[in-house]
Amino acid sequence: MGTSIVVTSGKGGTGKSSFTVGVASCLAAMGKEVLCIDMDFGLRNLDLSLGVADAALMDVTDVLQGRCPLERAVVRQPRLEHLSLLPAPATRPPAPLDRDAMKTLMKQVRQSYDFCFLDCPAGIGSGFTLAVSGADQAVVVANPDPITIRAAQAAVYQLRDEKIPARLAVNRITRRILRRLDTNIDDAMDTLGLPLIGIIPEDPYVTLAASQGSPLILSRSRGAARAYYNIAKRLLGQRVPPMRIR
Ligand SMILES: Nc1ncnc2c1ncn2[C@@H]1O[C@H](COP(=O)(O)OP(=O)(O)OP(=O)(O)O)[C@@H](O)[C@H]1O
Ligand SMILES: [Mg+2]
């Protein structure tokens, strides 16, 4: 039985989609069967960052509304045979989708995949609520600044209401930022009341890999690629020492 993980943040642009592709591709490279579901309806981007935009013909709403079976809607990443994507629709559906249909879909997903990542849109609107209804666990992606940390609190409250255990990933860390900001990672954990799943350094290769449609792990083993790999190992229950930020 697989595990589904909702990736959320509150504020937009903190690195949810990068985290999803980064960690999912590491797990797939380790031989786990992994599905990413793009829940950012109308603003999809995982098809591009996974390099499968041309093959993303059906989407998650086609499956939720019974127009297409799951197996036909998923697209495989060409260079990582264990990694698949269930794309988001290119346009926003006119009405919110049924949470029960999402729960039913996730039951099927857990049977076929070891891990499923639900990449949320920014904010805590209907896309977030739908994604959360299919999740066993959550990762809240924040940046090391008080603004994104406060915005993440709204998502954390909702996850608590839904009784979904959550962990924190702090993204885009540099030594300089850690030195200059009053907030540090301990403060972020305290404010949000979440245990840490990992820290991810600022790394220009994250943006480069996404724009080339090629998961970072295929070209890099240091920086953010290493951080995603460490987090993937922690999701598998392995103990990995904290990463040093250079
Ligand atoms: N560790 C990192 N180092 C450098 N750039 C990063 C890092 N993580 C993410 N980025 C860049 O930040 C931008 C936003 O990242 P991403 O799209 O993953 O965020 P998001 O939370 O999914 O955004 P949205 O809320 O709009 O869905 C992208 O250009 C991405 O390449
Ligand atoms: Mg995103």
PDB file of C-alpha atoms in Angstrom, residues 96-192:
ATOM      1  CA  PRO A  96     -14.981  22.675  -7.445  1.00  0.00           C
ATOM      2  CA  LEU A  97     -14.509  18.915  -7.797  1.00  0.00           C
ATOM      3  CA  ASP A  98     -15.918  16.242  -5.563  1.00  0.00           C
ATOM      4  CA  ARG A  99     -13.735  15.310  -2.575  1.00  0.00           C
ATOM      5  CA  ASP A 100     -15.235  11.811  -2.472  1.00  0.00           C
ATOM      6  CA  ALA A 101     -14.148  11.196  -6.072  1.00  0.00           C
ATOM      7  CA  MET A 102     -10.637  12.298  -5.032  1.00  0.00           C
ATOM      8  CA  LYS A 103     -10.630   9.879  -2.100  1.00  0.00           C
ATOM      9  CA  THR A 104     -11.715   7.044  -4.413  1.00  0.00           C
ATOM     10  CA  LEU A 105      -8.987   7.928  -6.923  1.00  0.00           C
ATOM     11  CA  MET A 106      -6.355   7.971  -4.181  1.00  0.00           C
ATOM     12  CA  LYS A 107      -7.392   4.498  -3.009  1.00  0.00           C
ATOM     13  CA  GLN A 108      -6.622   3.248  -6.515  1.00  0.00           C
ATOM     14  CA  VAL A 109      -3.358   5.222  -6.651  1.00  0.00           C
ATOM     15  CA  ARG A 110      -2.162   3.709  -3.347  1.00  0.00           C
ATOM     16  CA  GLN A 111      -2.664   0.215  -4.806  1.00  0.00           C
ATOM     17  CA  SER A 112      -0.495   0.923  -7.872  1.00  0.00           C
ATOM     18  CA  TYR A 113       2.220   3.266  -6.590  1.00  0.00           C
ATOM     19  CA  ASP A 114       4.646   3.307  -3.648  1.00  0.00           C
ATOM     20  CA  PHE A 115       4.477   7.101  -3.417  1.00  0.00           C
ATOM     21  CA  CYS A 116       2.137   9.743  -4.769  1.00  0.00           C
ATOM     22  CA  PHE A 117       2.921  13.468  -4.542  1.00  0.00           C
ATOM     23  CA  LEU A 118       0.023  15.933  -4.820  1.00  0.00           C
ATOM     24  CA  ASP A 119       1.494  19.268  -5.907  1.00  0.00           C
ATOM     25  CA  CYS A 120      -0.831  21.997  -4.583  1.00  0.00           C
ATOM     26  CA  PRO A 121      -1.558  25.380  -6.086  1.00  0.00           C
ATOM     27  CA  ALA A 122      -0.605  28.474  -4.081  1.00  0.00           C
ATOM     28  CA  GLY A 123      -3.001  29.359  -1.274  1.00  0.00           C
ATOM     29  CA  ILE A 124      -5.551  27.332   0.627  1.00  0.00           C
ATOM     30  CA  GLY A 125      -8.478  27.467  -1.809  1.00  0.00           C
ATOM     31  CA  SER A 126     -10.452  24.672  -3.455  1.00  0.00           C
ATOM     32  CA  GLY A 127      -7.396  23.114  -5.171  1.00  0.00           C
ATOM     33  CA  PHE A 128      -5.642  22.779  -1.832  1.00  0.00           C
ATOM     34  CA  THR A 129      -8.770  21.329  -0.181  1.00  0.00           C
ATOM     35  CA  LEU A 130      -9.172  18.759  -2.963  1.00  0.00           C
ATOM     36  CA  ALA A 131      -5.501  17.747  -2.801  1.00  0.00           C
ATOM     37  CA  VAL A 132      -5.592  17.436   0.977  1.00  0.00           C
ATOM     38  CA  SER A 133      -8.605  15.133   0.838  1.00  0.00           C
ATOM     39  CA  GLY A 134      -6.468  12.508  -0.895  1.00  0.00           C
ATOM     40  CA  ALA A 135      -3.402  12.706   1.335  1.00  0.00           C
ATOM     41  CA  ASP A 136      -1.921  10.572   4.112  1.00  0.00           C
ATOM     42  CA  GLN A 137       0.866  13.031   4.940  1.00  0.00           C
ATOM     43  CA  ALA A 138       1.879  16.582   4.093  1.00  0.00           C
ATOM     44  CA  VAL A 139       5.053  18.498   3.420  1.00  0.00           C
ATOM     45  CA  VAL A 140       4.851  22.260   3.913  1.00  0.00           C
ATOM     46  CA  VAL A 141       7.464  24.044   1.804  1.00  0.00           C
ATOM     47  CA  ALA A 142       8.527  27.413   3.215  1.00  0.00           C
ATOM     48  CA  ASN A 143      11.360  29.805   2.499  1.00  0.00           C
ATOM     49  CA  PRO A 144      13.514  31.052   5.362  1.00  0.00           C
ATOM     50  CA  ASP A 145      11.670  34.322   5.886  1.00  0.00           C
ATOM     51  CA  PRO A 146       8.906  35.369   8.268  1.00  0.00           C
ATOM     52  CA  ILE A 147       6.454  36.179   5.462  1.00  0.00           C
ATOM     53  CA  THR A 148       6.283  32.721   3.903  1.00  0.00           C
ATOM     54  CA  ILE A 149       6.406  31.128   7.332  1.00  0.00           C
ATOM     55  CA  ARG A 150       3.388  33.098   8.478  1.00  0.00           C
ATOM     56  CA  ALA A 151       1.533  32.246   5.247  1.00  0.00           C
ATOM     57  CA  ALA A 152       2.317  28.572   5.816  1.00  0.00           C
ATOM     58  CA  GLN A 153       0.512  28.750   9.147  1.00  0.00           C
ATOM     59  CA  ALA A 154      -2.867  28.894   7.386  1.00  0.00           C
ATOM     60  CA  ALA A 155      -2.100  25.639   5.572  1.00  0.00           C
ATOM     61  CA  VAL A 156      -0.832  24.049   8.779  1.00  0.00           C
ATOM     62  CA  TYR A 157      -4.093  24.865  10.619  1.00  0.00           C
ATOM     63  CA  GLN A 158      -6.126  23.269   7.856  1.00  0.00           C
ATOM     64  CA  LEU A 159      -3.916  20.180   7.794  1.00  0.00           C
ATOM     65  CA  ARG A 160      -4.372  19.906  11.546  1.00  0.00           C
ATOM     66  CA  ASP A 161      -8.169  20.095  11.146  1.00  0.00           C
ATOM     67  CA  GLU A 162      -7.960  17.280   8.593  1.00  0.00           C
ATOM     68  CA  LYS A 163      -5.659  15.297  10.945  1.00  0.00           C
ATOM     69  CA  ILE A 164      -2.935  14.984   8.319  1.00  0.00           C
ATOM     70  CA  PRO A 165       0.559  14.744   9.821  1.00  0.00           C
ATOM     71  CA  ALA A 166       2.848  17.351   8.302  1.00  0.00           C
ATOM     72  CA  ARG A 167       6.565  18.034   8.086  1.00  0.00           C
ATOM     73  CA  LEU A 168       8.423  21.172   7.099  1.00  0.00           C
ATOM     74  CA  ALA A 169      10.888  21.655   4.223  1.00  0.00           C
ATOM     75  CA  VAL A 170      12.781  24.952   4.197  1.00  0.00           C
ATOM     76  CA  ASN A 171      13.791  25.842   0.650  1.00  0.00           C
ATOM     77  CA  ARG A 172      16.241  28.326  -0.923  1.00  0.00           C
ATOM     78  CA  ILE A 173      18.635  28.559   1.983  1.00  0.00           C
ATOM     79  CA  THR A 174      21.927  30.356   1.700  1.00  0.00           C
ATOM     80  CA  ARG A 175      24.477  31.003   4.409  1.00  0.00           C
ATOM     81  CA  ARG A 176      24.052  34.712   3.868  1.00  0.00           C
ATOM     82  CA  ILE A 177      20.309  34.555   4.439  1.00  0.00           C
ATOM     83  CA  LEU A 178      20.749  32.475   7.554  1.00  0.00           C
ATOM     84  CA  ARG A 179      23.247  35.015   8.893  1.00  0.00           C
ATOM     85  CA  ARG A 180      21.212  38.073   8.024  1.00  0.00           C
ATOM     86  CA  LEU A 181      17.661  37.117   8.876  1.00  0.00           C
ATOM     87  CA  ASP A 182      16.366  37.072  12.399  1.00  0.00           C
ATOM     88  CA  THR A 183      14.397  33.967  11.535  1.00  0.00           C
ATOM     89  CA  ASN A 184      16.225  30.682  11.475  1.00  0.00           C
ATOM     90  CA  ILE A 185      15.112  27.119  10.846  1.00  0.00           C
ATOM     91  CA  ASP A 186      14.429  26.433  14.507  1.00  0.00           C
ATOM     92  CA  ASP A 187      12.123  29.477  14.620  1.00  0.00           C
ATOM     93  CA  ALA A 188      10.295  28.225  11.543  1.00  0.00           C
ATOM     94  CA  MET A 189       9.780  24.819  13.155  1.00  0.00           C
ATOM     95  CA  ASP A 190       8.611  26.442  16.395  1.00  0.00           C
ATOM     96  CA  THR A 191       6.226  28.863  14.673  1.00  0.00           C
ATOM     97  CA  LEU A 192       4.652  26.166  12.567  1.00  0.00           C
TER      98      LEU A 192
END
